[in-house]
mmCIF file of C-alpha atoms in Angstrom:
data_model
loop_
_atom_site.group_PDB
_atom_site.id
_atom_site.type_symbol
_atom_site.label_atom_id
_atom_site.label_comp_id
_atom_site.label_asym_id
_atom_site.label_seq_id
_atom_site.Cartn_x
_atom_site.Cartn_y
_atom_site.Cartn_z
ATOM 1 C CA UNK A 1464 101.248 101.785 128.366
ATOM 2 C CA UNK A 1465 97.488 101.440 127.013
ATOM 3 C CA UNK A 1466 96.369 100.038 130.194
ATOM 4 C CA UNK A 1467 97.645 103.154 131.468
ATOM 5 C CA UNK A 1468 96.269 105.356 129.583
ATOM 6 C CA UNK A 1469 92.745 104.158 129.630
ATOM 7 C CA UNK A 1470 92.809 104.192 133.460
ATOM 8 C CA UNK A 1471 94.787 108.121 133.707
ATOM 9 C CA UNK A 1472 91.562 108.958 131.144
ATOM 10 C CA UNK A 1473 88.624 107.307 132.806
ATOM 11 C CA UNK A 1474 89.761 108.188 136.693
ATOM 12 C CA UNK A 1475 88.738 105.799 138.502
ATOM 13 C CA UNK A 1476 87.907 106.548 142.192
ATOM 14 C CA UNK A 1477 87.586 105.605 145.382
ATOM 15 C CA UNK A 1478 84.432 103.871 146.775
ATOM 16 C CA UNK A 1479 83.772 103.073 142.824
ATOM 17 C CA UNK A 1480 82.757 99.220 142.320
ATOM 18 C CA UNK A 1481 85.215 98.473 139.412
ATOM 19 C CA UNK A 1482 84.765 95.632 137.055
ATOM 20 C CA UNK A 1483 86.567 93.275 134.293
ATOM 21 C CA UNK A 1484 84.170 90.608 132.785
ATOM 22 C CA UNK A 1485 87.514 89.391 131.007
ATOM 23 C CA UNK A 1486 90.112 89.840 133.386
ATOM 24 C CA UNK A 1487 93.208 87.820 132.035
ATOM 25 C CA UNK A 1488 95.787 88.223 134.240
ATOM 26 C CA UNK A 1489 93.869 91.186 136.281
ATOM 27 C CA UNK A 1490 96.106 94.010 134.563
ATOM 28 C CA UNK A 1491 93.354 96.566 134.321
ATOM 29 C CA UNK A 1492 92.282 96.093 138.125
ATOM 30 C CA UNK A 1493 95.872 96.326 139.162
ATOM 31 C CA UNK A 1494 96.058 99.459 137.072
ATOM 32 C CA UNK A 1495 92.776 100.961 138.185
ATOM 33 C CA UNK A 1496 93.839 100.317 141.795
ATOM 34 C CA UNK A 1497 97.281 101.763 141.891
ATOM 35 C CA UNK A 1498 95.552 104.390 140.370
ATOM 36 C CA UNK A 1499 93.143 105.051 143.262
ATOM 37 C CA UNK A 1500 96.385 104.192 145.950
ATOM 38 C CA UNK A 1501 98.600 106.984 144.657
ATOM 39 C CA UNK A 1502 95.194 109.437 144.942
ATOM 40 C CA UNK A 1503 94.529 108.351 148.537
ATOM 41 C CA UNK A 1504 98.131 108.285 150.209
ATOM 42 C CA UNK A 1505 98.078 104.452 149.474
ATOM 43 C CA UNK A 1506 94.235 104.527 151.691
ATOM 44 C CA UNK A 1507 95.665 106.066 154.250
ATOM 45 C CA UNK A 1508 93.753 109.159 153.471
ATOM 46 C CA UNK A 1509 90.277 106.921 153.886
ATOM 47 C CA UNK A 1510 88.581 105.877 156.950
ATOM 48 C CA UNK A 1511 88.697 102.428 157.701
ATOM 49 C CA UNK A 1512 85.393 101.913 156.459
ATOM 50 C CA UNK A 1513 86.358 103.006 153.186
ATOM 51 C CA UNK A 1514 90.152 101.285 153.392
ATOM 52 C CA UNK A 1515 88.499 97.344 153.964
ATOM 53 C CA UNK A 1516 86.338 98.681 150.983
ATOM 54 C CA UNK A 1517 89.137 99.418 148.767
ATOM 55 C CA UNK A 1518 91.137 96.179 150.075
ATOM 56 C CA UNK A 1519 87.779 93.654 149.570
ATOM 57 C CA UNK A 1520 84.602 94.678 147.870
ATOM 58 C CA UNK A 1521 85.764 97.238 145.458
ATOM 59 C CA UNK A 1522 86.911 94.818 142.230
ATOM 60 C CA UNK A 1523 84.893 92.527 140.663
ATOM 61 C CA UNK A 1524 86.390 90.381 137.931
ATOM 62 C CA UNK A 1525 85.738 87.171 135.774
ATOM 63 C CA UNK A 1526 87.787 85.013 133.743
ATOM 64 C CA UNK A 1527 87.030 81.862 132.334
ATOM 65 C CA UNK A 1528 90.525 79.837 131.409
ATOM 66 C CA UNK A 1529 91.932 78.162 134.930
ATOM 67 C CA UNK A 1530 94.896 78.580 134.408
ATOM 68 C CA UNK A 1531 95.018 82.485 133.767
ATOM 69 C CA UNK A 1532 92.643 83.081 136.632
ATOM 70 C CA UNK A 1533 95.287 81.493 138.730
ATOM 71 C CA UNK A 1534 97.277 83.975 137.351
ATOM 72 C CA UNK A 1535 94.927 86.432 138.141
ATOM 73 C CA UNK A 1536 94.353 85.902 141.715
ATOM 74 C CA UNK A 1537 97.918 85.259 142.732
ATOM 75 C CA UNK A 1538 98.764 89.156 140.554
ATOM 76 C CA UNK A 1539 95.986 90.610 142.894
ATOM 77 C CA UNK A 1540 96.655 89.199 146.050
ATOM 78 C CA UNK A 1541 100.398 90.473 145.493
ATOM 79 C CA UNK A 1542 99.103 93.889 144.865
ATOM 80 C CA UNK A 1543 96.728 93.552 148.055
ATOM 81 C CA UNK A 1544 93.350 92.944 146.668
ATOM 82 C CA UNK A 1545 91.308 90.925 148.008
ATOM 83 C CA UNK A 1546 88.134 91.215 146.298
ATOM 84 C CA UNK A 1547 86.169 88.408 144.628
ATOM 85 C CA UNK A 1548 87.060 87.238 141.610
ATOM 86 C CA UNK A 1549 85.375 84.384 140.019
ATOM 87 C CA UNK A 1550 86.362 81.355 137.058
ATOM 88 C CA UNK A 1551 83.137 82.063 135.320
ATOM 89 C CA UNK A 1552 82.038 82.499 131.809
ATOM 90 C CA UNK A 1553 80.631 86.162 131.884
ATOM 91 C CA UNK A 1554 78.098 85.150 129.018
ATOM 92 C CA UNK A 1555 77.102 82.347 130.733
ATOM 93 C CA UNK A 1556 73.780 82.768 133.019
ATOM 94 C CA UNK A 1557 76.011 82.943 136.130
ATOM 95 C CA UNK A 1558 77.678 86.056 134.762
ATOM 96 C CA UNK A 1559 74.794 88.447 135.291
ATOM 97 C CA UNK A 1560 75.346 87.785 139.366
ATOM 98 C CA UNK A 1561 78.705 90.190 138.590
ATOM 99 C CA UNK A 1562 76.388 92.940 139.201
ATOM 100 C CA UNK A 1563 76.552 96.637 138.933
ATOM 101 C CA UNK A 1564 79.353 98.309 138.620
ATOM 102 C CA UNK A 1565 80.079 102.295 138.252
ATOM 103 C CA UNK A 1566 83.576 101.545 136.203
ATOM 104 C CA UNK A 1567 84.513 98.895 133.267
ATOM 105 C CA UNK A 1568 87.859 98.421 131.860
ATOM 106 C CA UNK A 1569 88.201 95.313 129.515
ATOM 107 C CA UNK A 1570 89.303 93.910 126.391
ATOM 108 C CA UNK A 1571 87.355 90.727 125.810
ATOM 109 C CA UNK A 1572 88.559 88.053 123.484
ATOM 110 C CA UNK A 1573 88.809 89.197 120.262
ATOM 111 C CA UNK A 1574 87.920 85.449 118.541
ATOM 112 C CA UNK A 1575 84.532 84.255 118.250
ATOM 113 C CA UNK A 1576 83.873 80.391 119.513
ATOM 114 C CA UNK A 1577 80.842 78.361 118.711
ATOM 115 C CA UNK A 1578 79.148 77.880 122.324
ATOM 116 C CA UNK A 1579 76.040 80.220 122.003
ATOM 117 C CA UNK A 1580 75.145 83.272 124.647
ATOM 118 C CA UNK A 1581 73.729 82.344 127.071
ATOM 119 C CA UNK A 1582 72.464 84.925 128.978
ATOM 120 C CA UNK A 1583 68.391 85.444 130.006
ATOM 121 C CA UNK A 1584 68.795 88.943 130.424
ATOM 122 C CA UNK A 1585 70.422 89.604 127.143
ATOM 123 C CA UNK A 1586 68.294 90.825 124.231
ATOM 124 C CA UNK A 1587 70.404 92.110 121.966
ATOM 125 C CA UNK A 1588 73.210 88.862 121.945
ATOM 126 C CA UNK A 1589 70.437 86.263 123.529
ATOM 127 C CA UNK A 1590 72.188 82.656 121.593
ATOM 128 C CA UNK A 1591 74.666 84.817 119.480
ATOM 129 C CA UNK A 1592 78.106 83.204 119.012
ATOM 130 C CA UNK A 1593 80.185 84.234 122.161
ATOM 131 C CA UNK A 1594 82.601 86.408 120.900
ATOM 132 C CA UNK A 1595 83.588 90.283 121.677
ATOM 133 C CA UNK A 1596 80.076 91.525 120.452
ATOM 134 C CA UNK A 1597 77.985 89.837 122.929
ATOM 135 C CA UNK A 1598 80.849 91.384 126.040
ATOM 136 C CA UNK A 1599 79.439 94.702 124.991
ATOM 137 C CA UNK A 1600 75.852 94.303 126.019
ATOM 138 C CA UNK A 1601 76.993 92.866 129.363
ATOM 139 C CA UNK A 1602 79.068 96.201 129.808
ATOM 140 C CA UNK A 1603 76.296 98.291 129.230
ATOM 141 C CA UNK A 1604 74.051 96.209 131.121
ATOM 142 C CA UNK A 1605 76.610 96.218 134.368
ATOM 143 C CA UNK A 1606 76.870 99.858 134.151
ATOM 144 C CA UNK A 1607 75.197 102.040 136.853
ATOM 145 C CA UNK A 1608 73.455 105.438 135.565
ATOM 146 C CA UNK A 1609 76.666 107.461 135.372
ATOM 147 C CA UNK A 1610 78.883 104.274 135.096
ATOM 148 C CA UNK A 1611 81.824 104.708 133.176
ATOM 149 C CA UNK A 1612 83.678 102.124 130.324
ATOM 150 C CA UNK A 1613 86.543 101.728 128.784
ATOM 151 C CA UNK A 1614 86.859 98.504 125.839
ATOM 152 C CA UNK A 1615 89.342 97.241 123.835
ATOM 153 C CA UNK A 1616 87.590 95.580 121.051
ATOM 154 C CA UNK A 1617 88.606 94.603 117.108
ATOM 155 C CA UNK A 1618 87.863 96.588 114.106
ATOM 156 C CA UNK A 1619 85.095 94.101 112.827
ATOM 157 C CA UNK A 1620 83.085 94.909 115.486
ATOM 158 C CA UNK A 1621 82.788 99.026 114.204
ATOM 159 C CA UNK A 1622 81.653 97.850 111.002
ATOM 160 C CA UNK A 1623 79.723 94.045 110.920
ATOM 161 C CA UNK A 1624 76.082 94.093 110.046
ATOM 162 C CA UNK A 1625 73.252 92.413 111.480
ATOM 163 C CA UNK A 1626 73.937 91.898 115.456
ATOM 164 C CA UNK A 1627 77.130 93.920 114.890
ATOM 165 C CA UNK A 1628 74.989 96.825 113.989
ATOM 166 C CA UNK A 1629 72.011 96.364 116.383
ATOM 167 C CA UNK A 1630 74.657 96.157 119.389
ATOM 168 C CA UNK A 1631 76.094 99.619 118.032
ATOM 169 C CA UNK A 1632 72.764 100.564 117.811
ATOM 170 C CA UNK A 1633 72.069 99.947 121.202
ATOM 171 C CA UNK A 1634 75.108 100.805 122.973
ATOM 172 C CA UNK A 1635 74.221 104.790 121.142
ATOM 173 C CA UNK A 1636 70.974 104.682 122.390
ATOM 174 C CA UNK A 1637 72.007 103.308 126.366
ATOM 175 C CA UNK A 1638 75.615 105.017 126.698
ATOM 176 C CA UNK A 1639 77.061 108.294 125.360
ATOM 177 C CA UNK A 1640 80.052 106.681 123.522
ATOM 178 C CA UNK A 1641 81.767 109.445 123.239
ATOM 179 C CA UNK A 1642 85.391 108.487 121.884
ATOM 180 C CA UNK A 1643 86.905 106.209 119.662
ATOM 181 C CA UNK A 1644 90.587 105.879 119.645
ATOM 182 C CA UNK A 1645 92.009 103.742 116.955
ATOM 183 C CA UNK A 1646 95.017 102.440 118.313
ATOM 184 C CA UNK A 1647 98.131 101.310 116.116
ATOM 185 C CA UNK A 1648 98.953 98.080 114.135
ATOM 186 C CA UNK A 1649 101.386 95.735 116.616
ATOM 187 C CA UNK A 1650 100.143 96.381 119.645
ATOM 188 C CA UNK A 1651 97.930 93.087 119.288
ATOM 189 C CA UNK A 1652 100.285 91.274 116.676
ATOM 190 C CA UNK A 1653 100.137 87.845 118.365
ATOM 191 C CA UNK A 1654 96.019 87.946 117.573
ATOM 192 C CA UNK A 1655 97.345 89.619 114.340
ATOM 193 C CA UNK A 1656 94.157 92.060 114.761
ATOM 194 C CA UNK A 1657 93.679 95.892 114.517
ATOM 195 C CA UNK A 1658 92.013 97.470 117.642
ATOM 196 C CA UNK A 1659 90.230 100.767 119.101
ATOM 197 C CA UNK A 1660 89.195 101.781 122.274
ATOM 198 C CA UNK A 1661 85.316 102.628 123.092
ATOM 199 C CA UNK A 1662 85.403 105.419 126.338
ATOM 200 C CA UNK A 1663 81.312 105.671 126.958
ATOM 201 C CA UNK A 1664 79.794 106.680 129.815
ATOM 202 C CA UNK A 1665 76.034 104.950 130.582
ATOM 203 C CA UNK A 1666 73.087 106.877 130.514
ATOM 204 C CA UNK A 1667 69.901 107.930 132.640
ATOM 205 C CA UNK A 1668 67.807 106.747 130.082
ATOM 206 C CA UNK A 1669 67.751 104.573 127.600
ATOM 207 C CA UNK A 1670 67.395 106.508 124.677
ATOM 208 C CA UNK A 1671 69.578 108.812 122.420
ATOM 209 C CA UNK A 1672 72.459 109.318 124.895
ATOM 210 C CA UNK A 1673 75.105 109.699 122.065
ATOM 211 C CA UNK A 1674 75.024 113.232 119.976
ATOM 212 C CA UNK A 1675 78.551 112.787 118.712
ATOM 213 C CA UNK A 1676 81.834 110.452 118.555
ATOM 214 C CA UNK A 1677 84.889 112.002 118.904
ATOM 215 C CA UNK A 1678 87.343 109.947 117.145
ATOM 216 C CA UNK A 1679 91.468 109.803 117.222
ATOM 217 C CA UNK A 1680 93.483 108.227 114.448
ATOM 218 C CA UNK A 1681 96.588 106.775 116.140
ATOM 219 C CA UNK A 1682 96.835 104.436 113.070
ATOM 220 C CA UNK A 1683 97.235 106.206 109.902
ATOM 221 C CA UNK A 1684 100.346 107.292 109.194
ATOM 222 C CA UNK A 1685 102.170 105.760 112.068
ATOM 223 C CA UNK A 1686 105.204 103.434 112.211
ATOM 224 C CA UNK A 1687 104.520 99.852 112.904
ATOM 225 C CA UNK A 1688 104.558 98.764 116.312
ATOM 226 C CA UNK A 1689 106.351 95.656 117.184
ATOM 227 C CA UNK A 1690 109.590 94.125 118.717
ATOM 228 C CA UNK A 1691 111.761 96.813 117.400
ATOM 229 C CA UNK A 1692 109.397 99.475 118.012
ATOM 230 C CA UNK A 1693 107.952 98.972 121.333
ATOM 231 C CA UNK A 1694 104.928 101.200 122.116
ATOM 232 C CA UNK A 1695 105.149 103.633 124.744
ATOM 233 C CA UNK A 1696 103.663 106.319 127.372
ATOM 234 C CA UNK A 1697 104.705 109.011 125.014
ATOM 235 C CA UNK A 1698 102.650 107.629 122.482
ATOM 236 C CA UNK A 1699 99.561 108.444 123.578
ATOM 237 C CA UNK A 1700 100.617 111.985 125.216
ATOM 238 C CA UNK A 1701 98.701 113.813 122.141
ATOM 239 C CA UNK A 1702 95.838 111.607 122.846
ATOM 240 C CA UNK A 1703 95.676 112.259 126.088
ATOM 241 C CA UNK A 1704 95.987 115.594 125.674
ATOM 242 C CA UNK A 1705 92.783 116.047 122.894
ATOM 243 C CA UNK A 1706 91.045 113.849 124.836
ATOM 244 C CA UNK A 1707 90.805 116.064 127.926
ATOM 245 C CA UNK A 1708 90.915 115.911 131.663
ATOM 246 C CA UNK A 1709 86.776 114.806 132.311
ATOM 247 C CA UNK A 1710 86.721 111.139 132.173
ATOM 248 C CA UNK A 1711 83.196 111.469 131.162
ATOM 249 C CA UNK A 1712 84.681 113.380 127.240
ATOM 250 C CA UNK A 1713 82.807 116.343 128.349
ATOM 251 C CA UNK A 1714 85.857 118.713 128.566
ATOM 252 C CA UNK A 1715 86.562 121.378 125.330
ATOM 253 C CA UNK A 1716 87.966 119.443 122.253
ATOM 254 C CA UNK A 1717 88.241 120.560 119.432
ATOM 255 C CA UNK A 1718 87.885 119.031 115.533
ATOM 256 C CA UNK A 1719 91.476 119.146 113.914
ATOM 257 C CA UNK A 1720 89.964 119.159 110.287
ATOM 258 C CA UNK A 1721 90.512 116.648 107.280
ATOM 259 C CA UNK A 1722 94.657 116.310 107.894
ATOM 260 C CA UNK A 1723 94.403 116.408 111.729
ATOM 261 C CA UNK A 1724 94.212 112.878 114.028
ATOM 262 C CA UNK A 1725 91.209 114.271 116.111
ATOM 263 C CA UNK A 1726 87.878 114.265 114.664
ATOM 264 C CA UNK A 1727 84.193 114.897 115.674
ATOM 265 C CA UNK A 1728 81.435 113.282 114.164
ATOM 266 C CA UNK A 1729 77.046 113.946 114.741
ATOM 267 C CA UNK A 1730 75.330 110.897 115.517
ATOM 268 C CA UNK A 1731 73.245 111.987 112.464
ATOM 269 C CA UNK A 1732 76.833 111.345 110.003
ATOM 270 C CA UNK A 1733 76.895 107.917 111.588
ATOM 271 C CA UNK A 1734 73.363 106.599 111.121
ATOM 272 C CA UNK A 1735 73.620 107.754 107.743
ATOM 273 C CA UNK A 1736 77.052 105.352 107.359
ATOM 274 C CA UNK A 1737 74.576 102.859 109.082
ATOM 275 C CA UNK A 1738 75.529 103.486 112.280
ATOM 276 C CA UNK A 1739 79.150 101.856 110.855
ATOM 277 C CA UNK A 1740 81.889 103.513 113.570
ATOM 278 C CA UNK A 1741 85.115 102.151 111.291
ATOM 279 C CA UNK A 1742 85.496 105.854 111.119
ATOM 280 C CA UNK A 1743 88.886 107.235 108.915
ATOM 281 C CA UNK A 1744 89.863 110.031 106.616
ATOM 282 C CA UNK A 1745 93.664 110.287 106.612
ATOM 283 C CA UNK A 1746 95.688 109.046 103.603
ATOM 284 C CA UNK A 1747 97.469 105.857 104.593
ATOM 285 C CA UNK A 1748 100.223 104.086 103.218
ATOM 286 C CA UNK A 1749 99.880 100.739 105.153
ATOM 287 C CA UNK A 1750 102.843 99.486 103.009
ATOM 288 C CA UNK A 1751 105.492 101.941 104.032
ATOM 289 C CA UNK A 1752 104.795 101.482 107.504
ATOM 290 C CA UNK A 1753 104.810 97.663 107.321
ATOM 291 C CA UNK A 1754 108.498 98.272 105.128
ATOM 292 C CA UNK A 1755 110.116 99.359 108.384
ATOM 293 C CA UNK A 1756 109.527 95.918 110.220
ATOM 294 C CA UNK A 1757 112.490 94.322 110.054
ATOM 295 C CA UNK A 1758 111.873 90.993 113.038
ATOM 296 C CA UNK A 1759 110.786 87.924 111.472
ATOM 297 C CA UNK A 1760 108.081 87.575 114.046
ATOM 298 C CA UNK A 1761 107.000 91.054 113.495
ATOM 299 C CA UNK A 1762 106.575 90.433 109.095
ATOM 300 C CA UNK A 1763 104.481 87.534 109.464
ATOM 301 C CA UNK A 1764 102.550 89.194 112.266
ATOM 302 C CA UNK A 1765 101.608 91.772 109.926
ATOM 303 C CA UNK A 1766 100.650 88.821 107.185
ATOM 304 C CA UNK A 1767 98.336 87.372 109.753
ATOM 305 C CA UNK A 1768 96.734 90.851 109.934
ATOM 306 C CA UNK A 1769 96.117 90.826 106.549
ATOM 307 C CA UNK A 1770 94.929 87.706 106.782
ATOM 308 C CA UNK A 1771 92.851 88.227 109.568
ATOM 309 C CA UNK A 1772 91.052 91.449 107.938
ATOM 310 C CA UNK A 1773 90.025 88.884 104.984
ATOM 311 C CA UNK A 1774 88.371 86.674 106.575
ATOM 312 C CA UNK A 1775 86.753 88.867 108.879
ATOM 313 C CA UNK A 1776 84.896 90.255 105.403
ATOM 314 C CA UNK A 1777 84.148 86.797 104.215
ATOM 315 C CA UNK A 1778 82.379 85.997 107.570
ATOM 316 C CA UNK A 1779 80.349 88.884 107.169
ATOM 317 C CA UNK A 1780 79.487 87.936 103.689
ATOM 318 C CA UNK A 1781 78.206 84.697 104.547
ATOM 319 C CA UNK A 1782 76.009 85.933 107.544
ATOM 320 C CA UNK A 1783 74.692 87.756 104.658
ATOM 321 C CA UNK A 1784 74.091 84.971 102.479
ATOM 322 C CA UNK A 1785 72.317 83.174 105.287
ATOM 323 C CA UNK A 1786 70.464 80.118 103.943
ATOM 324 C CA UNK A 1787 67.007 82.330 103.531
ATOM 325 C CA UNK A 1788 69.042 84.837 101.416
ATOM 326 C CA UNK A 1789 70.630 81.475 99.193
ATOM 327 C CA UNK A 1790 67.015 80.111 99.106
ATOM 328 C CA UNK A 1791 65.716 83.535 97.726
ATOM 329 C CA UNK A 1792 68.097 83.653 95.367
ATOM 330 C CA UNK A 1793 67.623 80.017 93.852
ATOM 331 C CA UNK A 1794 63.970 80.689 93.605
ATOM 332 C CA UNK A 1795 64.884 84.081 91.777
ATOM 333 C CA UNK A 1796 67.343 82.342 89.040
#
């Protein structure tokens, strides 16, 4: 249902080039192109110029385990798409020859691993630890003028310091991100993370494209999601429904107040917060929702969570105390 939703939102369309930097298993391409299918009498509605487009240079799409892109191919090719996708590390030096692209739909991995960025034409991640932060500046890098993005990406990255907050920094300046949604605990259990979505729409320039975020609070206040309570389509109706029908968040929304799920906030509110987008103000009772799990699998998910959210702080803290900071601090005792 959330690849679903991101796709009905951002409209993608055809003769778009439409990419994945982390494709998996090639869900949001499928998506994206049924999407365009059921707009275009399954291509028949396109000249065959347009159709062999559609069919074989319209996706672009990376993934780096073998296995899954395996996976990946064989789930295109059943859905008739034929377009290159490549077993490449996207923050690798090969992952720049993606190219452009005027849609992104992704959720990178949400881990951090120790192999460095690298990427010449990165300067905001350049030989940063590959991780979900660095996936951003290749989005907004890929993007055309006008491109358009949708990411699935963990709460640390709203609110980490140093490159956390120069990449946020950035992607304000480049893209207009225009809406947050904060999407609800056990929809990512098995990572035992919380998530959002970023919709943002790129630029044509490079500075001050974002004015405001609109934000939606599908967390607070919501049951846990898990094995017994599967997430669906009606979910995200009153999402969908504040969000608007212009992919690029341009159409009338308006701010539903301090008890309300839909939010606006000035780019001027979020600089002074430090430019941190972990952005909430309902009253949330974490524990009652997690009381209403009742599958094993689904309790300790929500420990790991917890878990998860702890040491995400203490990994910030020590980036803080980086060994400059501890020597400082010696020489001041």
């Amino acid at each position: 249902p959330l690849i679903d939703c991101m796709v009905r939102l951002i409209k993608p369309q055809a003769g778009e080039v439409i990419q994945d930097p982390a494709a998996g298993t090639g869900g949001f391409l499928v998506a994206a192109d049924r999407s365009i299918r059921q707009a275009t009498d399954d291509l028949y509605s396109l000249n065959p110029e347009q159709s062999h487009f559609q069919r074989h240079n319209a996706f672009r799409g990376a993934e780096l385990v073998r296995d899954t892109y395996r996976l990946c191919l064989m789930n295109l090719l059943l859905h008739g798409i034929e377009s290159p996708i490549d077993c490449i590390n996207s923050l690798e030096a090969v992952g720049e020859k993606m190219g452009k692209a005027d849609l992104i739909l992704t959720n990178p991995p949400f881990n951090r691993f120790p192999n460095r960025v690298n990427r010449p034409d990165f300067s905001i991640t350049a030989g940063a630890a590959q991780g979900p932060i660095p996936f951003i500046e290749h989005v907004v890098r890929s993007l055309n003028p006008g491109g358009r993005a949708a990411v699935v990406l963990s709460d640390s990255v709203l609110f980490g310091d140093n490159v956390g907050q120069d990449i946020r920094r950035y992607l304000m300046d480049l893209c207009d991100l225009h809406t947050i949604l904060r999407l609800p605990t056990g929809i990512f259990y098995a990572q035992g993370v919380k998530t959002n979505v970023l919709f943002f729409t790129r630029g044509q320039t490079n500075k001050g494209n974002t004015k405001a975020v609109w934000v939606y609070d599908m967390r607070a206040n919501m049951n846990a999601f898990g094995k017994t309570r599967l997430l669906t389509e009606k979910d995200f109706e009153e999402f969908e429904k504040a969000y608007g029908d212009d992919p690029n968040g341009k159409a009338k929304r308006i701010d539903q107040g301090p008890d309300g799920r839909f939010r606006c906030f000035t780019r001027k509110e979020i600089a002074d917060r430090d430019d941190n987008l972990d952005l909430s103000w309902l009253q949330d009772d974490n524990d009652e929702a997690e009381d209403t799990l009742v599958d094993p699998e689904d309790i300790a998910a929500a420990i790991m969570s917890h878990l998860r959210t702890a040491l995400e702080e203490i990994e910030a803290l020590t980036v803080e105390l980086s060994p400059v900071k501890v020597d400082s601090l010696q020489e001041a005792a």
